CSV table of C-alpha atoms and ligand atoms in Angstrom, one decimal:
chain,number,residue,atom,x,y,z
A,1,MET,CA,-19.3,-271.4,-32.0
A,2,SER,CA,-22.8,-270.7,-30.6
A,3,ALA,CA,-25.2,-273.2,-32.1
A,4,HIS,CA,-28.1,-270.5,-32.4
A,5,ARG,CA,-28.7,-266.9,-31.7
A,6,PRO,CA,-28.8,-265.4,-28.2
A,7,GLN,CA,-31.8,-265.8,-26.6
A,8,PRO,CA,-33.6,-263.1,-24.0
A,9,ARG,CA,-34.7,-264.0,-20.6
A,10,VAL,CA,-38.3,-262.9,-21.3
A,11,TYR,CA,-40.2,-263.1,-24.5
A,12,VAL,CA,-43.6,-261.3,-24.5
A,13,ALA,CA,-46.5,-263.0,-25.8
A,14,LEU,CA,-48.2,-260.8,-28.4
A,15,ASP,CA,-51.5,-262.6,-28.5
A,16,SER,CA,-53.4,-259.7,-30.6
A,17,ALA,CA,-54.8,-259.6,-34.2
A,18,ARG,CA,-55.2,-256.0,-34.0
A,19,PRO,CA,-52.5,-254.2,-35.8
A,20,GLN,CA,-53.0,-251.0,-33.8
A,21,ARG,CA,-52.5,-253.1,-30.4
A,22,VAL,CA,-49.8,-254.7,-31.6
A,23,ARG,CA,-47.9,-251.8,-32.5
A,24,GLU,CA,-48.6,-249.9,-29.3
A,25,LEU,CA,-47.3,-252.9,-27.2
A,26,LEU,CA,-44.2,-252.9,-29.4
A,27,GLY,CA,-43.8,-249.2,-28.7
A,28,GLU,CA,-44.0,-249.6,-25.0
A,29,LEU,CA,-41.6,-252.6,-24.3
A,30,ASP,CA,-38.1,-252.1,-24.0
A,31,PRO,CA,-36.3,-254.4,-26.7
A,32,SER,CA,-33.0,-254.5,-24.5
A,33,LEU,CA,-35.4,-256.4,-21.9
A,34,CYS,CA,-37.4,-258.9,-23.8
A,35,GLY,CA,-38.1,-260.7,-27.0
A,36,ILE,CA,-41.4,-261.0,-28.6
A,37,LYS,CA,-43.4,-264.3,-29.3
A,38,ILE,CA,-45.8,-264.2,-32.5
A,39,GLY,CA,-48.2,-266.9,-32.4
A,40,LYS,CA,-50.6,-268.2,-34.8
A,41,GLU,CA,-53.4,-265.5,-34.0
A,42,ALA,CA,-51.0,-262.6,-34.8
A,43,PHE,CA,-49.5,-264.0,-37.5
A,44,THR,CA,-52.5,-265.5,-39.3
A,45,ALA,CA,-54.1,-262.0,-39.0
A,46,LEU,CA,-51.1,-259.9,-39.6
A,47,GLY,CA,-48.7,-261.8,-41.7
A,48,PRO,CA,-45.0,-261.7,-41.7
A,49,SER,CA,-45.3,-258.0,-41.3
A,50,VAL,CA,-45.8,-258.4,-37.8
A,51,VAL,CA,-42.4,-260.3,-37.5
A,52,GLU,CA,-40.8,-257.2,-39.5
A,53,TRP,CA,-42.2,-254.7,-37.2
A,54,ALA,CA,-40.6,-256.2,-34.1
A,55,ARG,CA,-37.5,-256.9,-35.7
A,56,GLU,CA,-37.6,-253.2,-36.9
A,57,ARG,CA,-37.8,-252.1,-33.3
A,58,GLY,CA,-34.9,-254.3,-32.6
A,59,PHE,CA,-36.8,-257.3,-30.5
A,60,PRO,CA,-35.6,-260.9,-31.0
A,61,VAL,CA,-38.6,-263.0,-32.4
A,62,PHE,CA,-40.0,-266.1,-31.3
A,63,LEU,CA,-42.0,-267.4,-34.1
A,64,ASP,CA,-44.5,-269.9,-32.4
A,65,LEU,CA,-46.2,-271.6,-35.2
A,66,LYS,CA,-45.6,-275.0,-33.9
A,67,PHE,CA,-45.1,-276.6,-37.4
A,68,HIS,CA,-46.5,-280.3,-37.5
A,69,ASP,CA,-46.8,-281.5,-41.2
A,70,ILE,CA,-45.0,-283.7,-43.6
A,71,PRO,CA,-40.9,-283.4,-43.5
A,72,ASN,CA,-40.7,-281.6,-46.7
A,73,THR,CA,-43.4,-279.0,-45.8
A,74,VAL,CA,-41.8,-278.6,-42.3
A,75,ARG,CA,-38.5,-278.1,-44.1
A,76,GLN,CA,-39.5,-275.4,-46.0
A,77,ALA,CA,-41.4,-273.7,-43.4
A,78,CYS,CA,-38.6,-273.7,-41.2
A,79,ARG,CA,-36.5,-272.2,-44.2
A,80,ALA,CA,-39.0,-269.6,-44.5
A,81,ALA,CA,-38.8,-269.0,-40.9
A,82,ARG,CA,-35.1,-268.6,-40.9
A,83,ASP,CA,-35.2,-266.1,-43.6
A,84,LEU,CA,-37.6,-264.0,-41.6
A,85,GLU,CA,-34.5,-263.8,-39.4
A,86,VAL,CA,-36.6,-264.7,-36.3
A,87,SER,CA,-34.4,-265.9,-33.0
A,88,LEU,CA,-36.6,-269.0,-32.1
A,89,VAL,CA,-38.8,-271.4,-33.9
A,90,ASN,CA,-40.8,-274.5,-32.7
A,91,VAL,CA,-42.3,-277.7,-34.2
A,92,HIS,CA,-44.4,-280.4,-32.6
A,93,ALA,CA,-42.6,-283.3,-31.6
A,94,SER,CA,-45.2,-285.7,-32.3
A,95,GLY,CA,-44.6,-284.9,-36.0
A,96,GLY,CA,-41.8,-287.8,-35.6
A,97,ARG,CA,-38.2,-288.4,-36.3
A,98,ARG,CA,-38.1,-287.7,-39.9
A,99,MET,CA,-40.1,-284.4,-39.4
A,100,LEU,CA,-37.8,-283.1,-36.8
A,101,GLU,CA,-34.8,-284.2,-38.7
A,102,ALA,CA,-36.3,-282.3,-41.8
A,103,ALA,CA,-36.7,-279.2,-39.5
A,104,ARG,CA,-33.0,-279.5,-38.3
A,105,GLU,CA,-31.7,-279.7,-41.7
A,106,ALA,CA,-33.5,-276.5,-42.8
A,107,ILE,CA,-32.1,-274.6,-39.7
A,108,GLU,CA,-28.3,-275.8,-39.7
A,109,PRO,CA,-26.8,-274.8,-36.1
A,110,GLY,CA,-24.6,-271.7,-36.1
A,111,PRO,CA,-24.6,-268.1,-34.4
A,112,GLU,CA,-27.1,-266.5,-36.9
A,113,ALA,CA,-29.3,-269.8,-36.9
A,114,PRO,CA,-32.8,-269.4,-34.6
A,115,GLY,CA,-33.0,-271.8,-31.8
A,116,LEU,CA,-35.2,-274.8,-33.0
A,117,ILE,CA,-37.2,-276.3,-30.2
A,118,ALA,CA,-40.1,-278.9,-29.9
A,119,VAL,CA,-43.4,-279.0,-28.0
A,120,THR,CA,-43.9,-282.4,-26.7
A,121,VAL,CA,-47.4,-282.5,-25.3
A,122,LEU,CA,-49.7,-279.6,-25.1
A,123,THR,CA,-50.2,-278.8,-21.5
A,124,SER,CA,-54.1,-278.7,-22.4
A,125,MET,CA,-54.2,-282.4,-23.1
A,126,GLU,CA,-54.9,-284.6,-20.1
A,127,ASP,CA,-54.3,-288.2,-19.8
A,128,ALA,CA,-58.0,-288.8,-20.7
A,129,ASP,CA,-57.5,-286.5,-23.9
A,130,LEU,CA,-54.4,-288.5,-25.1
A,131,ALA,CA,-56.0,-291.8,-24.4
A,132,GLU,CA,-58.9,-290.7,-27.0
A,133,VAL,CA,-56.4,-289.9,-29.7
A,134,GLY,CA,-54.8,-293.5,-29.2
A,135,VAL,CA,-51.9,-292.4,-26.7
A,136,SER,CA,-52.0,-294.5,-23.9
A,137,GLY,CA,-49.7,-294.4,-20.9
A,138,GLY,CA,-50.3,-290.9,-19.8
A,139,ALA,CA,-48.8,-287.4,-20.6
A,140,ALA,CA,-45.7,-287.9,-18.7
A,141,ALA,CA,-44.5,-290.9,-20.3
A,142,GLN,CA,-45.6,-289.3,-23.6
A,143,VAL,CA,-43.4,-286.2,-22.6
A,144,GLU,CA,-40.6,-288.4,-22.0
A,145,ARG,CA,-40.8,-290.4,-25.1
A,146,LEU,CA,-41.1,-287.4,-27.2
A,147,ALA,CA,-38.0,-285.6,-25.7
A,148,GLY,CA,-35.9,-288.5,-26.3
A,149,LEU,CA,-36.8,-288.1,-30.0
A,150,VAL,CA,-36.2,-284.5,-29.8
A,151,VAL,CA,-32.9,-285.1,-28.3
A,152,GLU,CA,-31.7,-287.6,-30.9
A,153,ALA,CA,-32.8,-285.4,-34.1
A,154,GLY,CA,-30.5,-282.9,-32.5
A,155,LEU,CA,-32.9,-279.9,-31.6
A,156,ASP,CA,-31.8,-277.4,-29.2
A,157,GLY,CA,-34.4,-277.9,-26.5
A,158,VAL,CA,-38.0,-277.8,-25.6
A,159,VAL,CA,-41.0,-275.8,-24.7
A,160,CYS,CA,-42.6,-277.2,-21.6
A,161,SER,CA,-44.1,-276.0,-18.3
A,162,ALA,CA,-41.8,-274.8,-15.4
A,163,HIS,CA,-42.7,-278.1,-13.6
A,164,GLU,CA,-40.8,-280.1,-16.1
A,165,ALA,CA,-38.0,-277.7,-16.9
A,166,GLY,CA,-35.5,-279.3,-14.4
A,167,ALA,CA,-35.9,-282.7,-15.8
A,168,MET,CA,-35.7,-281.2,-19.5
A,169,SER,CA,-32.5,-279.1,-19.0
A,170,ARG,CA,-31.1,-282.5,-17.5
A,171,ARG,CA,-32.1,-284.3,-20.4
A,172,PHE,CA,-30.9,-281.9,-22.9
A,173,GLY,CA,-27.8,-280.9,-21.3
A,174,ALA,CA,-26.1,-277.6,-20.8
A,175,GLY,CA,-26.6,-274.9,-23.2
A,176,SER,CA,-30.0,-276.3,-24.2
A,177,LEU,CA,-33.1,-274.2,-24.5
A,178,VAL,CA,-35.9,-274.7,-22.1
A,179,VAL,CA,-38.7,-272.2,-22.7
A,180,THR,CA,-41.5,-272.0,-20.2
A,181,PRO,CA,-45.1,-270.3,-20.3
A,182,GLY,CA,-47.2,-270.5,-17.5
A,183,VAL,CA,-45.1,-267.9,-15.6
A,184,ARG,CA,-46.8,-265.3,-13.4
A,185,PRO,CA,-45.2,-262.5,-11.1
A,186,ALA,CA,-46.2,-262.9,-7.5
A,187,GLY,CA,-49.6,-261.5,-6.7
A,188,SER,CA,-50.9,-261.2,-10.5
A,189,ALA,CA,-53.6,-263.2,-12.0
A,190,ARG,CA,-53.6,-266.6,-12.9
A,191,ASP,CA,-55.9,-266.1,-15.9
A,192,ASP,CA,-56.4,-269.7,-17.1
A,193,GLN,CA,-53.2,-271.0,-16.5
A,194,ARG,CA,-53.4,-273.5,-13.6
A,195,ARG,CA,-49.8,-274.4,-12.3
A,196,VAL,CA,-48.1,-271.3,-12.6
A,197,MET,CA,-44.7,-270.3,-11.3
A,198,THR,CA,-42.8,-266.8,-10.7
A,199,PRO,CA,-40.3,-265.7,-13.2
A,200,SER,CA,-37.5,-266.1,-10.8
A,201,GLU,CA,-38.7,-269.6,-9.5
A,202,ALA,CA,-39.1,-270.8,-13.2
A,203,LEU,CA,-35.5,-269.8,-13.9
A,204,ALA,CA,-34.3,-271.4,-10.9
A,205,ALA,CA,-36.1,-274.8,-11.9
A,206,GLY,CA,-34.2,-274.7,-15.1
A,207,ALA,CA,-35.8,-272.7,-17.4
A,208,THR,CA,-33.7,-270.5,-19.9
A,209,SER,CA,-36.4,-268.4,-21.3
A,210,LEU,CA,-39.7,-267.3,-19.8
A,211,VAL,CA,-42.9,-266.7,-21.9
A,212,ILE,CA,-45.0,-264.1,-20.3
A,213,GLY,CA,-48.3,-262.7,-22.0
A,214,ARG,CA,-51.1,-261.2,-20.0
A,215,PRO,CA,-49.4,-259.9,-17.0
A,216,ILE,CA,-47.5,-257.5,-19.2
A,217,THR,CA,-49.8,-257.0,-22.3
A,218,GLY,CA,-53.0,-256.5,-20.1
A,219,ALA,CA,-51.2,-254.1,-17.6
A,220,GLN,CA,-51.8,-250.4,-17.2
A,221,SER,CA,-48.1,-250.0,-18.1
A,222,PRO,CA,-46.7,-253.0,-19.7
A,223,GLY,CA,-43.1,-251.4,-19.9
A,224,ARG,CA,-43.1,-250.9,-16.1
A,225,VAL,CA,-44.3,-254.3,-15.5
A,226,LEU,CA,-41.5,-256.0,-17.7
A,227,GLU,CA,-39.1,-253.7,-16.1
A,228,ASP,CA,-40.3,-254.9,-12.6
A,229,ILE,CA,-40.1,-258.8,-14.0
A,230,VAL,CA,-36.7,-258.3,-15.4
A,231,ALA,CA,-35.4,-256.4,-12.0
A,232,SER,CA,-36.7,-259.5,-10.0
A,233,LEU,CA,-34.6,-262.1,-11.8
B,1,C5P,O1,-51.0,-264.8,-21.2
B,1,C5P,P1,-50.1,-265.8,-20.8
B,1,C5P,O2,-48.8,-265.4,-20.1
B,1,C5P,O3,-50.6,-266.8,-20.3
B,1,C5P,O4,-49.3,-266.3,-22.3
B,1,C5P,C1,-48.7,-267.5,-22.3
B,1,C5P,C2,-48.3,-267.7,-23.7
B,1,C5P,O5,-47.7,-269.0,-23.9
B,1,C5P,C3,-49.6,-267.8,-24.6
B,1,C5P,O6,-49.4,-267.3,-26.1
B,1,C5P,C4,-50.0,-269.3,-24.7
B,1,C5P,O7,-50.6,-269.8,-26.0
B,1,C5P,C5,-48.7,-269.8,-24.5
B,1,C5P,N1,-48.5,-271.3,-24.1
B,1,C5P,C6,-49.0,-271.7,-23.2
B,1,C5P,N2,-49.0,-272.9,-22.4
B,1,C5P,C7,-48.3,-273.8,-23.2
B,1,C5P,C8,-47.8,-273.5,-24.6
B,1,C5P,C9,-47.8,-272.2,-25.0
B,1,C5P,O8,-49.6,-270.7,-22.2
B,1,C5P,N3,-48.2,-275.1,-22.7
């Protein structure tokens, strides 16, 4: 029995709060080629209806709200996400063991369950930022420590940079989910991403799904760019 819903190889990040733009993009992309990642911007502006629009068009949805709260609140939020029939949900590993276990209780593994993954350390945090909030020892050690907690709590995997994908897929084992942003097709703009990999490099490094935003959503023809990316895999 599969422990979670099947995952697309590409999730397109719909980072827009404008309903018309969101609908336009959903209309231009082929749901057989990708899922849609809905994050805090779109969800806060547009609410659960944005999930419904994507689901109605046949897209698997990654609800990227990175829950981080007391265990009971995260349990209820995860239940609400499961009831929206999304395919992937995430939480912050730094919420701690009991919070991770509460998320796992809310989303019991099974073929209809969304994948449940965790963010370890935000890639925007450098060692000095972590030290400022009381985490000494650096980002790499913190990623390792939190990944251990995530494994022990029985989650399905992590969100991480493609550069950590190999280590994470070894750590979590076969069948785990390793979801990586910071992916750029050869020749496309890096925007504010620093350490990028191409889609095929990221998959070869151990990623199981890629999150790609602006190279697709900012293109003249998002559907064509998506087709080219999928063909390159
Ligand atoms: O446009 P771009 O491809 O850079 O979008 C990547 C998406 O992945 C954005 O929604 C961004 O917030 C998200 N993300 C990221 N790096 C992380 C975690 C999430 O770029 N470490």
